[in-house]
CSV table of C-alpha atoms (C1' of nucleotides) in Angstrom, one decimal:
chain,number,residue,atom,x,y,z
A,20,UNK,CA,-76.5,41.2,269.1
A,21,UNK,CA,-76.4,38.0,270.8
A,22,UNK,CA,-73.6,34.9,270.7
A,23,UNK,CA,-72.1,34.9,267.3
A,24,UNK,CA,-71.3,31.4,265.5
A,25,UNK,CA,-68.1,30.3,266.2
A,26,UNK,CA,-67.8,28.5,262.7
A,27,UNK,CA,-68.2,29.1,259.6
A,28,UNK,CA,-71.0,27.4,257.6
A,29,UNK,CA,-69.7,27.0,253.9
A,30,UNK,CA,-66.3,24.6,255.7
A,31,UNK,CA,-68.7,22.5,257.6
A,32,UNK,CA,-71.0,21.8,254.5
A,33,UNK,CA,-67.4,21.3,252.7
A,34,UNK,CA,-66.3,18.5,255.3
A,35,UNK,CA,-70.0,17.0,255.4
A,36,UNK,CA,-69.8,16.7,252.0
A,37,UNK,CA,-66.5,15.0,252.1
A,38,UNK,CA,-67.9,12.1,254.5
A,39,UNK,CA,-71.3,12.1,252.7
A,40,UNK,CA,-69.0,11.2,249.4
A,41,UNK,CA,-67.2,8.8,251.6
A,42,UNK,CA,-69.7,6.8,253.2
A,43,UNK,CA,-72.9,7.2,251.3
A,44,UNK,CA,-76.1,9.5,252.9
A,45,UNK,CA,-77.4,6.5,255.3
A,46,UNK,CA,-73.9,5.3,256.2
A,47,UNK,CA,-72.5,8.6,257.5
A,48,UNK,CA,-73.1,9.5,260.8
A,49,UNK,CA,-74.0,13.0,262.4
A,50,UNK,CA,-71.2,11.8,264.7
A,51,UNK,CA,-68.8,11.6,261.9
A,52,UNK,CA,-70.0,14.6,260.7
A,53,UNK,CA,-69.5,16.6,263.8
A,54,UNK,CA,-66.3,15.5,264.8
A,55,UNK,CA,-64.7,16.0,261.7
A,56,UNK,CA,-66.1,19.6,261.4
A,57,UNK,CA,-65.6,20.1,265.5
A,58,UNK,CA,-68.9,21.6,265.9
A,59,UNK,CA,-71.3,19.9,267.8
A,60,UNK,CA,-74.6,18.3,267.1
A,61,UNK,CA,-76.9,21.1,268.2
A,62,UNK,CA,-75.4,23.6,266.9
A,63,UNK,CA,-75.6,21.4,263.5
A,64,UNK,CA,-79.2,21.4,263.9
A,65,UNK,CA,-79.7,24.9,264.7
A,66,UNK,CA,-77.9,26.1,261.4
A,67,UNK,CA,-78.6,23.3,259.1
A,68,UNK,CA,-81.9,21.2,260.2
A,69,UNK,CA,-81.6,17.3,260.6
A,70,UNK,CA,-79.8,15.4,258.4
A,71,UNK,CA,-81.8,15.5,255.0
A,72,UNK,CA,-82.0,19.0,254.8
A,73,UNK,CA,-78.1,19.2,255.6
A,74,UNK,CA,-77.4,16.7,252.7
A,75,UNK,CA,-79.7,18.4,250.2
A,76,UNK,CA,-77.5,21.8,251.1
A,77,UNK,CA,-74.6,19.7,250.3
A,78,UNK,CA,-76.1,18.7,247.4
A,79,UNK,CA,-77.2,21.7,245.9
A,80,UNK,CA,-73.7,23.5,246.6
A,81,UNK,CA,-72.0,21.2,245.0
A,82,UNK,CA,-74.6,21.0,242.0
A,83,UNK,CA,-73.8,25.0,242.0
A,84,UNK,CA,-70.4,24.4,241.9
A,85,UNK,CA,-70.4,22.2,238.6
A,86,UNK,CA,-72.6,24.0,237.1
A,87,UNK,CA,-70.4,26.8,237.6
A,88,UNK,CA,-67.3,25.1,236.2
A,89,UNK,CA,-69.3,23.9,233.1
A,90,UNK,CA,-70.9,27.0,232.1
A,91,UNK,CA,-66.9,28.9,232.1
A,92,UNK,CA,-65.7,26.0,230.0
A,93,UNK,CA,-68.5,25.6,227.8
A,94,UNK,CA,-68.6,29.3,227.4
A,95,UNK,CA,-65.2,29.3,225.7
A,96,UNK,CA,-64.2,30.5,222.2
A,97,UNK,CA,-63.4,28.1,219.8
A,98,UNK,CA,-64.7,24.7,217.9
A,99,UNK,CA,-67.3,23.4,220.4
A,100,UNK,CA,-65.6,19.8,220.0
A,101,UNK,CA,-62.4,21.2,222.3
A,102,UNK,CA,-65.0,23.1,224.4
A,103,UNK,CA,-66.6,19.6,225.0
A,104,UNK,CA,-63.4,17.7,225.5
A,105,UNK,CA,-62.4,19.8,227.9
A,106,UNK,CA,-65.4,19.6,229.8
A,107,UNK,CA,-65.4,16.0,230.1
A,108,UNK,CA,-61.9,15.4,230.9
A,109,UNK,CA,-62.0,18.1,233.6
A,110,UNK,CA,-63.6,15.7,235.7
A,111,UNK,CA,-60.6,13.0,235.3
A,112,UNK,CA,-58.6,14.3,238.4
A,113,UNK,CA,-61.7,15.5,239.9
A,114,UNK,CA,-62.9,11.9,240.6
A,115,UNK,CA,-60.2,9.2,239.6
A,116,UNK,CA,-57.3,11.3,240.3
A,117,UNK,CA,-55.3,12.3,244.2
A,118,UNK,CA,-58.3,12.5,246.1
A,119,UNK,CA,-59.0,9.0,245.6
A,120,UNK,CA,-61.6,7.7,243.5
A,121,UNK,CA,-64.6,8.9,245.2
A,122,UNK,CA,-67.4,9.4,242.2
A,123,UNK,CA,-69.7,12.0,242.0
A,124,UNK,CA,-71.8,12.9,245.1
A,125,UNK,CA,-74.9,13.4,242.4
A,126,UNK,CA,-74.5,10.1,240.8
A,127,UNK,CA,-74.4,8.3,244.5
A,128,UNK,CA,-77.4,9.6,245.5
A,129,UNK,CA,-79.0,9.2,242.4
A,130,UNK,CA,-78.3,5.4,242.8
A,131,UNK,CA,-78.8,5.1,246.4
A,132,UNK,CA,-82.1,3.3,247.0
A,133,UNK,CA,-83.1,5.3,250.5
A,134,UNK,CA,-82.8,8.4,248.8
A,135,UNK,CA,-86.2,8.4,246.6
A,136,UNK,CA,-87.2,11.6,249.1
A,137,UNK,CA,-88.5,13.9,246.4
A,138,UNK,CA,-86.4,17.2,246.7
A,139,UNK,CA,-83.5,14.9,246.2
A,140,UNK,CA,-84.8,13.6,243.2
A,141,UNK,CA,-85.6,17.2,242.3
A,142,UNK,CA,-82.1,18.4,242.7
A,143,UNK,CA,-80.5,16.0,240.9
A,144,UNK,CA,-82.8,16.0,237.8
A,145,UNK,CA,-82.9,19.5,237.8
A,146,UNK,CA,-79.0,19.6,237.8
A,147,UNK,CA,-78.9,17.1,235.0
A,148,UNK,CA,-81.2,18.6,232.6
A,149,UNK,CA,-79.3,22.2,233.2
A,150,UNK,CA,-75.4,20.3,232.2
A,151,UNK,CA,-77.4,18.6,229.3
A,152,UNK,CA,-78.8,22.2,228.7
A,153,UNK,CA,-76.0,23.7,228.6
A,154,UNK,CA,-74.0,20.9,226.2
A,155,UNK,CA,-77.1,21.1,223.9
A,156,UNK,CA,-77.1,24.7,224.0
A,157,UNK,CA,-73.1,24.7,222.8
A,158,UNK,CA,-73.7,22.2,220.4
A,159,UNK,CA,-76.8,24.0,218.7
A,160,UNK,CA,-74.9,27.5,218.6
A,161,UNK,CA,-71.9,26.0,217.0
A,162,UNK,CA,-73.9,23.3,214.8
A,163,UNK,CA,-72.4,24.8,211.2
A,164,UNK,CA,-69.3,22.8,212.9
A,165,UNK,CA,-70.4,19.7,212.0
A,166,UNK,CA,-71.1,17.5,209.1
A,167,UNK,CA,-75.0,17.9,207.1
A,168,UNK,CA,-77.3,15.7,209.3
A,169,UNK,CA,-75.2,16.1,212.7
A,170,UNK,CA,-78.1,15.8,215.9
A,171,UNK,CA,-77.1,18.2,218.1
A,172,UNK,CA,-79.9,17.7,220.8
A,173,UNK,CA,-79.4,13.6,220.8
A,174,UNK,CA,-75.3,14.4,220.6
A,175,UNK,CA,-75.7,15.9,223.9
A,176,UNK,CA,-77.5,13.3,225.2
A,177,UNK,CA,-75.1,10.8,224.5
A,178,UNK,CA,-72.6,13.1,225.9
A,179,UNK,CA,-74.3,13.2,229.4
A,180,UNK,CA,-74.4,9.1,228.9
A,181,UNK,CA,-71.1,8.9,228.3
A,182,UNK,CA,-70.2,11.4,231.6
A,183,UNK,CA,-72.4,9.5,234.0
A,184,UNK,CA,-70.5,6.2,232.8
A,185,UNK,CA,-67.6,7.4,233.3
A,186,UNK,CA,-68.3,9.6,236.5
A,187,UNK,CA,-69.9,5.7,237.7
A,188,UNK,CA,-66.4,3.3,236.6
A,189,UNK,CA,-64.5,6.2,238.3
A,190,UNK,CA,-65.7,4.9,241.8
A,191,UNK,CA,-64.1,2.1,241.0
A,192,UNK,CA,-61.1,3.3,240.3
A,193,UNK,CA,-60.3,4.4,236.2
A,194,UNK,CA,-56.9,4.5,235.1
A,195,UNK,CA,-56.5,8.3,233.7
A,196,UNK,CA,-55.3,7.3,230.2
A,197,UNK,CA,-57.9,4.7,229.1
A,198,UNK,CA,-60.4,7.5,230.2
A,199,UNK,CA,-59.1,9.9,228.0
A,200,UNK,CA,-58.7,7.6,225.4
A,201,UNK,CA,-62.2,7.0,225.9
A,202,UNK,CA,-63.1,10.7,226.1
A,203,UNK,CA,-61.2,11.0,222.5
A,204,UNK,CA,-63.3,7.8,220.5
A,205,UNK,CA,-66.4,9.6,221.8
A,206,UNK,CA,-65.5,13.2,220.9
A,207,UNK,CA,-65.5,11.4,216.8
A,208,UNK,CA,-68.8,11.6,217.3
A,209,UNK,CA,-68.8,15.3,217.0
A,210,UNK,CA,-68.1,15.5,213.6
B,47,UNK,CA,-83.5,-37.0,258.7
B,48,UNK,CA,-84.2,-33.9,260.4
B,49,UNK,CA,-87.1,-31.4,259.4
B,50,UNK,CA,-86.8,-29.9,256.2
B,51,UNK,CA,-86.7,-26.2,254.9
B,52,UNK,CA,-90.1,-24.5,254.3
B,53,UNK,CA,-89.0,-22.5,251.6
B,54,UNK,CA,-86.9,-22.4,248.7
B,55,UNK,CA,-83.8,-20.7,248.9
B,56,UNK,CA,-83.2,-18.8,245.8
B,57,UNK,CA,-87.0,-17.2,246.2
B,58,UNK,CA,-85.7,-16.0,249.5
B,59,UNK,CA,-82.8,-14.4,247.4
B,60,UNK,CA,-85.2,-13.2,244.6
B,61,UNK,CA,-86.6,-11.4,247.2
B,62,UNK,CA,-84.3,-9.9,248.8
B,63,UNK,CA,-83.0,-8.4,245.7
B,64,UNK,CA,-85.7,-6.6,244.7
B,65,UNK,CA,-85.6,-5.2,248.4
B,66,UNK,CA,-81.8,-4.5,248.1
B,67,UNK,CA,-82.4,-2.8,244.7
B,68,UNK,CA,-85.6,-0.8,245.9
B,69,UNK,CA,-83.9,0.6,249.2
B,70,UNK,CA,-80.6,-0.2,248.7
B,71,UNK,CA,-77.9,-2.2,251.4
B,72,UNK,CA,-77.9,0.3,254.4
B,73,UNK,CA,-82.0,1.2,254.0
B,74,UNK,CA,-82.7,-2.2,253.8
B,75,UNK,CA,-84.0,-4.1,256.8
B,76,UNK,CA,-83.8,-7.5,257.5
B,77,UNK,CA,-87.5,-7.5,258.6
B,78,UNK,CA,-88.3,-5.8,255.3
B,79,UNK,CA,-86.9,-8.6,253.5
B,80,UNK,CA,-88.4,-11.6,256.5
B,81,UNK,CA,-91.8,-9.5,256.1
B,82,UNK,CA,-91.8,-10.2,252.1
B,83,UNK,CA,-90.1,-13.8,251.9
B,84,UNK,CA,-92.4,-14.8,254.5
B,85,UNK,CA,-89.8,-16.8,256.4
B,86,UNK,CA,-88.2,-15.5,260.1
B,87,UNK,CA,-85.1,-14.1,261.0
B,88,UNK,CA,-83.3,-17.2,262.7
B,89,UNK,CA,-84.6,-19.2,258.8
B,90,UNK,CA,-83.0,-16.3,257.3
B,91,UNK,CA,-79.5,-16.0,258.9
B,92,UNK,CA,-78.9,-19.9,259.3
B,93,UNK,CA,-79.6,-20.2,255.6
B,94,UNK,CA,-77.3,-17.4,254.6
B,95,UNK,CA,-75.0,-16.2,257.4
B,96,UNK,CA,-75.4,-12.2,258.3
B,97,UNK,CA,-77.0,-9.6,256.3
B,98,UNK,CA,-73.5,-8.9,254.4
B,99,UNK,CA,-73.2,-12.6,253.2
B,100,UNK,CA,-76.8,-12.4,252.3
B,101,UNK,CA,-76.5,-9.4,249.9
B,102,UNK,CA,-73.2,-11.1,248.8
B,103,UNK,CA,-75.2,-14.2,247.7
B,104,UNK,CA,-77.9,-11.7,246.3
B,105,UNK,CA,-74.8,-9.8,244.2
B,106,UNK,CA,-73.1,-12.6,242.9
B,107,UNK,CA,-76.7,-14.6,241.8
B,108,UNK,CA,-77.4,-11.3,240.0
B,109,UNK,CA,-74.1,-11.4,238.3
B,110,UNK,CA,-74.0,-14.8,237.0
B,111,UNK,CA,-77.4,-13.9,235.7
B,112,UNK,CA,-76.0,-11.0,233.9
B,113,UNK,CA,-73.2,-12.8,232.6
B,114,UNK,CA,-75.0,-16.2,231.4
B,115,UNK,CA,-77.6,-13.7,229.4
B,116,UNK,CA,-74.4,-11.6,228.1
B,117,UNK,CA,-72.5,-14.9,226.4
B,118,UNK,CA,-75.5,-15.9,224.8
B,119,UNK,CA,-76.3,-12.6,222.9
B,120,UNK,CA,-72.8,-12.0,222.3
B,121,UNK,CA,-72.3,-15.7,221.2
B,122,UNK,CA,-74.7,-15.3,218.4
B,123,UNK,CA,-73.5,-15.5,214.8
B,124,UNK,CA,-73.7,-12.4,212.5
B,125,UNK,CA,-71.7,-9.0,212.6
B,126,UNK,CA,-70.4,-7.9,215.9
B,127,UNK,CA,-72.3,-4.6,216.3
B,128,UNK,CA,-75.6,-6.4,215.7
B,129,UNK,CA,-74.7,-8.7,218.9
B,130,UNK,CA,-73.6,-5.4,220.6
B,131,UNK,CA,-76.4,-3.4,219.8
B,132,UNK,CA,-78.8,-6.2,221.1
B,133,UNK,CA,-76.6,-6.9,224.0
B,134,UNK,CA,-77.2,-3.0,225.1
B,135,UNK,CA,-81.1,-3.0,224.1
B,136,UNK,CA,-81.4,-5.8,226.2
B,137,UNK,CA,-81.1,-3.6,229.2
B,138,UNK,CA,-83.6,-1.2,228.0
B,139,UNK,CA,-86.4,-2.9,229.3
B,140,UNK,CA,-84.9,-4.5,232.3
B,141,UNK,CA,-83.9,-1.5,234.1
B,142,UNK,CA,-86.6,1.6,233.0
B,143,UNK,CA,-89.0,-0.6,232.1
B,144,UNK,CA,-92.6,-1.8,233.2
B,145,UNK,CA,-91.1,-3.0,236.7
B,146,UNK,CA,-89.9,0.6,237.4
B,147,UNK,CA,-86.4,2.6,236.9
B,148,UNK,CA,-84.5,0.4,239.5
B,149,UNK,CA,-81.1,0.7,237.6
B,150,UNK,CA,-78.8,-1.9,238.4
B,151,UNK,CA,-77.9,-4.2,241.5
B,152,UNK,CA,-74.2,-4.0,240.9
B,153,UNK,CA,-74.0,-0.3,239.8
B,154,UNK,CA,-76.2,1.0,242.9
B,155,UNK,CA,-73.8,-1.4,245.4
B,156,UNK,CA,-70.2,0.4,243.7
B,157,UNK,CA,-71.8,3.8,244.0
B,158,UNK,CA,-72.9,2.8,247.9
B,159,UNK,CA,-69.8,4.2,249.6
B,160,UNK,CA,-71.0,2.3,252.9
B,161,UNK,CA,-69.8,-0.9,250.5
B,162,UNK,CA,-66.5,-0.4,250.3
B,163,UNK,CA,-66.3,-4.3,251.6
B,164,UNK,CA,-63.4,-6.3,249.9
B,165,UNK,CA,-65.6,-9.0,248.8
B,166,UNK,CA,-68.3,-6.7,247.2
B,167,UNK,CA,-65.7,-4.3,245.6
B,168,UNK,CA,-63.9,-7.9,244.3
B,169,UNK,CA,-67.4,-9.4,243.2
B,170,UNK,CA,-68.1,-6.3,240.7
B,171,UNK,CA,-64.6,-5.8,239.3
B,172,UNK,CA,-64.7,-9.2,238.3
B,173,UNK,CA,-68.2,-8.6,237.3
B,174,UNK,CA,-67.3,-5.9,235.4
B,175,UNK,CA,-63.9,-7.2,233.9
B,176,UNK,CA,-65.8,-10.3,233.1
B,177,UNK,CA,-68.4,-8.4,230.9
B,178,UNK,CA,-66.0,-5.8,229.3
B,179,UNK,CA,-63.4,-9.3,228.4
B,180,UNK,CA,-66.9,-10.8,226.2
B,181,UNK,CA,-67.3,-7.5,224.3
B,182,UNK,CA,-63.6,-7.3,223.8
B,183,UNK,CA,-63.0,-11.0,223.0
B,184,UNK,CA,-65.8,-10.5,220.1
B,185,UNK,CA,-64.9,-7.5,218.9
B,186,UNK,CA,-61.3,-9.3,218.5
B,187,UNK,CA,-62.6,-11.9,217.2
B,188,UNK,CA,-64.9,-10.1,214.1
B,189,UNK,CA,-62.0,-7.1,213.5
B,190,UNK,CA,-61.8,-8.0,210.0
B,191,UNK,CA,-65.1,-6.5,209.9
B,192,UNK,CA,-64.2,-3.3,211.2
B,193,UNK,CA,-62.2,-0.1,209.4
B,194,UNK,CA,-58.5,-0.6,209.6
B,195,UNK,CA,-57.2,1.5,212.8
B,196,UNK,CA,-60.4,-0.1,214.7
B,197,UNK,CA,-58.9,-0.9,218.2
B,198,UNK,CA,-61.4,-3.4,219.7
B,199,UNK,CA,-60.2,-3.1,223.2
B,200,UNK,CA,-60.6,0.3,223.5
B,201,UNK,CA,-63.8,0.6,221.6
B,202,UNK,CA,-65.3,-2.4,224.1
B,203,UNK,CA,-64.5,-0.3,227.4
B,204,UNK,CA,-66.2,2.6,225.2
B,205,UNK,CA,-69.2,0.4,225.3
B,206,UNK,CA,-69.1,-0.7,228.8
B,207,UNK,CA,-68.6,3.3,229.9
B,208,UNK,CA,-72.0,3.7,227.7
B,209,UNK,CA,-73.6,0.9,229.4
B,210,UNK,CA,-73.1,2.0,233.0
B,211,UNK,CA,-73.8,5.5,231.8
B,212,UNK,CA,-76.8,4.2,230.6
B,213,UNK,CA,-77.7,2.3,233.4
B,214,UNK,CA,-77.5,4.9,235.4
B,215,UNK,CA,-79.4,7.5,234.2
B,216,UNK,CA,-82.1,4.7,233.6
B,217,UNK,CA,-82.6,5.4,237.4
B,218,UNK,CA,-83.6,8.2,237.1
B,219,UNK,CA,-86.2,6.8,233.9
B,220,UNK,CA,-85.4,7.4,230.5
B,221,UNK,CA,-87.3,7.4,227.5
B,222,UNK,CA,-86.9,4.0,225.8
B,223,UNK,CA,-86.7,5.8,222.4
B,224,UNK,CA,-84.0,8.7,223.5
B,225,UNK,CA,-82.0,5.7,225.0
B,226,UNK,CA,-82.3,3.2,221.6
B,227,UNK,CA,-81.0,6.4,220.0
B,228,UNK,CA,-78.3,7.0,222.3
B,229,UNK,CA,-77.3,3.3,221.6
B,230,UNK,CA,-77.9,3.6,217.9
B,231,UNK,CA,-75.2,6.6,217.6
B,232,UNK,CA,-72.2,4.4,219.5
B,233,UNK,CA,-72.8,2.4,217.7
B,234,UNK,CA,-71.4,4.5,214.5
B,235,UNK,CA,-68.5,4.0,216.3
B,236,UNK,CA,-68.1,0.4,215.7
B,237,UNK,CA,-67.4,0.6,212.1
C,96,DT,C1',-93.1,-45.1,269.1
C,97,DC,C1',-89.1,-42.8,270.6
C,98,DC,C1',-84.8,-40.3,269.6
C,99,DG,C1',-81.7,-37.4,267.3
C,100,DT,C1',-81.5,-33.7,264.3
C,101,DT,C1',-82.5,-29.6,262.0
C,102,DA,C1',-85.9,-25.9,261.0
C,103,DT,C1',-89.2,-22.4,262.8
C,104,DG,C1',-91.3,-18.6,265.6
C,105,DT,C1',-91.4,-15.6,269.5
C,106,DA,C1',-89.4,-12.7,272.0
C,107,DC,C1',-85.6,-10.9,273.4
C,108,DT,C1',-80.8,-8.1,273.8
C,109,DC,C1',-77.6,-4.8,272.3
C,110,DT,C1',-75.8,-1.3,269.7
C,111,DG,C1',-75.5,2.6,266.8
C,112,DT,C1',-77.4,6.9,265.9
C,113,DA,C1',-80.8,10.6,265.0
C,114,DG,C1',-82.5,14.1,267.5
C,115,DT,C1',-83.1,17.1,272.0
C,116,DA,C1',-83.2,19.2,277.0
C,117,DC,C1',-80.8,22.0,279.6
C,118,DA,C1',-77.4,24.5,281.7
C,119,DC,C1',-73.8,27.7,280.4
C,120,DA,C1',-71.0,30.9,277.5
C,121,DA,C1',-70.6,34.9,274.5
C,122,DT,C1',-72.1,38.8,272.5
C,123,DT,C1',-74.8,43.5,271.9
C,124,DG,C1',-77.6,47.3,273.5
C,125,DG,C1',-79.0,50.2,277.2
D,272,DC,C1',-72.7,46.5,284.6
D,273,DC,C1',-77.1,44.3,283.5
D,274,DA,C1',-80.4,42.1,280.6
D,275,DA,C1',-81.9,40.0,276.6
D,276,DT,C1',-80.7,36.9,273.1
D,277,DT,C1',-78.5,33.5,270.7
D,278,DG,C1',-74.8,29.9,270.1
D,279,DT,C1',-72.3,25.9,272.5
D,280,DG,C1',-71.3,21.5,275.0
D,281,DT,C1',-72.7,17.7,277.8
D,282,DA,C1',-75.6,14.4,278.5
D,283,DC,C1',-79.5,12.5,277.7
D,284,DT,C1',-83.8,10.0,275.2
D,285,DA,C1',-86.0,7.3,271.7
D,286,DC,C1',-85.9,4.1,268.4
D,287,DA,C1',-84.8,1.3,264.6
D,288,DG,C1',-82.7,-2.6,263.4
D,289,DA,C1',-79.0,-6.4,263.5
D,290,DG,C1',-78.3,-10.5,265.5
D,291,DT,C1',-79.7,-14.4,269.0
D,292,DA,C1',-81.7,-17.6,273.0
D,293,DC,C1',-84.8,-20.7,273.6
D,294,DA,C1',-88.8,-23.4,273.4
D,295,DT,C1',-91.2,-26.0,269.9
D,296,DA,C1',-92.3,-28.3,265.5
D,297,DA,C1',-91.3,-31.5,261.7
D,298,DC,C1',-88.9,-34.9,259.8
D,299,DG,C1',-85.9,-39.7,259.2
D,300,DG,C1',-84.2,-43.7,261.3
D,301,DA,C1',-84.2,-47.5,264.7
DNA sequence: TCCGTTATGTACTCTGTAGTACACAATTGG
DNA sequence: CCAATTGTGTACTACAGAGTACATAACGGA
């Protein structure tokens, strides 16, 4: 019973996200927000909360969405160095390619000083140590692969370094080649 | 003639980095940075013009820092990966270090999509093409120590993706050790 | 000592924006 | 058809914070 919503929750968390990866958590504006979703501001509140507690939904859908992505990939048959690979250059259109070079809504908020709320910090952390899980995990499984001596647990590491960097430079703009030729030097180390 | 300033301008811009780097450009206040230099608001803007110009000055101090440290370690004599490897250990310290996992000025402003300023965008490309053209020029110049098939330019954007990967995750604090490790294993790479 | 000039401090304005009060619309159940 | 309930839209409030007007203080020069 009762008024039904006239909108659907998952697109307005999609367009929030969009200006949130735009403009950075402090610099977007509920305004923005609402006129580019065309729902207004109370009903924004009503289904969401004020603006941190929309954000860290944004957040954790998108977190869910990688994490999605990475554990199909990662899961796939096959020498875990073209399981890897694959992995890290799925993310070359994804943030340097048509869409513009926008980054990666984790890494901005990680880096943006006025976020140091603790359930952000939470997310984000938590969503790093479960893609680094989840490399390690891969690279463990599959360690007869690789030469006597290989470091599995430190190769994943470096791996996650090496994403962030990238995921970082691709704000400002990568060109698609030099990152995969970047993406191939690394991927020697998985020898 | 005419009464003199009451305070030094580049502790003013000291200051106002560590603000700018605690709470980022959006988050940070003008009276939060008036409130630590000690000097008012009228001091502040007719010393450096609004607060973009301000952070502007902050960015580009910050940089020329970065730099001057970057051509002496890279400047020293020796093999090329031993300059490299201290170049990237350098950072260690300075950003998860004793004065707290503040990650990097110019990283946190290109990941601030409120900054997407022509000035600030121009200040860390050249920044950043500034740094990556040292590492290259020495990894040119010290080739013949390096496997045949070595390419230096691509190996020194390899290292720049690893620094800004590691800058970034420093953030978030990293373990010194897992980090030295991290830098250790690229640094198979140069060979 | 007086003047011109430049810095300083107080106290303000103005704007952008987060959050909300309230009247109204839409739906279900009786 | 009515009532209870919940969503919606307009219009507001509250407030933080960027930028400034203005009176005053500190200096050098004549």
């Amino acid at each position: 019973m009762a008024r039904p919503r006239s909108f659907d929750p998952d697109d307005v968390l999609e367009v929030a996200r969009e200006v949130f990866l735009r403009k950075g958590y402090q610099a977007a504006s509920l305004d923005e927000i609402t006129a580019a979703s065309g729902i207004a501001k109370p009903s924004l509140y009503a289904a969401f909360g004020d603006k941190h507690a929309l954000f860290l939904r944004v957040l954790d859908r998108y977190h869910d969405g990688i994490l999605g992505w990475a554990e199909r990939v990662l899961a796939q048959p096959g020498p875990a160095r073209d399981a890897i690979r694959q992995w890290l250059t799925g993310f070359v259109p994804y943030c340097s390619g048509a869409k513009g070079a926008r980054g990666c809504l984790s890494i901005n908020a990680a880096t943006d000083g006025s976020l140091d709320q603790a359930e952000i910090r939470k997310s984000i952390e938590r969503y790093n140590r479960r893609l680094e899980q989840l490399l390690r995990a891969r690279l463990n499984a599959d360690r007869a692969q690789f030469k006597k001596g290989f470091d599995p647990d430190l190769t994943a590491h470096t791996v996650m370094v090496v994403h962030t960097g990238l995921m970082t430079l691709a704000h400002q703009g990568s060109d698609a080649k030099q990152v995969q030729a970047v993406i191939d030097q690394v991927m020697t180390l998985l020898a």
